C-alpha angles and dihedrals in degrees: 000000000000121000121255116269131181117232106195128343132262130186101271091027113124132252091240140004125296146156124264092244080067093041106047095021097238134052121280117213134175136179085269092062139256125342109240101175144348145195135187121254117234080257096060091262122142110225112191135205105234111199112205127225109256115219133182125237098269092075094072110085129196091232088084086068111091121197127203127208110269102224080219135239126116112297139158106222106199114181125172120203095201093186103049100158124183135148131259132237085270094049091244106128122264116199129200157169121240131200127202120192111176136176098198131214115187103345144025131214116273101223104221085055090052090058107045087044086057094041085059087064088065102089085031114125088208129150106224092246089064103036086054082046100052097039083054102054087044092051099042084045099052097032113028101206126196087219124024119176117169125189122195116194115186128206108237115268107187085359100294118108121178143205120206120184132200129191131183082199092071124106090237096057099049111267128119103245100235094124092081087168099107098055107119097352137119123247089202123091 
């Protein structure tokens, strides 16, 4: 968060820089949070500093996934969220891509749904372990897939990006191995 500065100078603008709570005598708040800081545009405007409620991973919840009904029939559903966004252990923002790959049983994702699931992550303090763990767990729990594989590939931060991967297929995680297809192959198109 970045102090408050003036740019330019209108009638009622302050000498220095100062918080809205000085400047208006009480707190400002908005859906977006709670106002820092703020400085006047060149125009007269007040820009603010919001600052977001952080919240940790629990408080997304898996109700915000709809399913709609598969017509049946055997299918490869393959979706990319190309603008995952969450924050880091030291609240500064991650983005990512996400692949989905599904075999559906009964039902299939509703895409609006995706993406609002995925917009609550934004103001999320989450480690990508955790956040693939969690997404996961809330996929495999509203659709029930036959097949669930999730790629996360991260933007680089310090010049290290990562990719972590997650089948329902492995061993490990229950499954019984007999889709060999992602040996050696990219998530990514």
């Amino acid at each position: 968060m970045r102090p408050g500065r003036r740019v330019g100078r209108t009638p009622d603008a302050p000498e220095r820089p100062f918080s809205i709570a000085r400047w208006a005598g009480r707190e400002k708040t908005h859906r977006l949070g709670r106002c820092s800081g703020a400085y006047f545009r060149s125009s007269g405007a007040l820009t603010c500093y919001w600052e977001a409620p952080l919240k940790p991973y629990e408080t997304v919840r898996s109700d915000t996934l709809r399913a709609l009904p598969h017509s049946g029939g055997a299918i490869e559903l393959k979706h990319k969220a190309p603008e995952v966004t969450f924050l880091g252990v030291n609240d500064q923002p991650d983005f990512a891509t996400l692949f989905i790959t599904m075999y559906p049983r009964d039902s299939v994702i509703e895409l609006r749904s995706l993406k609002e699931y995925l917009y609550r992550w934004r103001n999320v303090v989450v480690s990508y372990e955790r956040f693939m763990e969690v997404v996961y767990e809330h996929f495999m729990g509203v659709y029930e897939p036959v097949r669930l594989r999730l790629t996360l590939e991260t933007r680089p931060r310090g010049g290290i990006s990562s990719r972590l991967t997650i089948d329902s297929d492995w061993a490990i995680r229950g499954g019984k191995e007999e889709f060999r297809d992602w040996v050696g192959m990219e998530d990514s198109w």
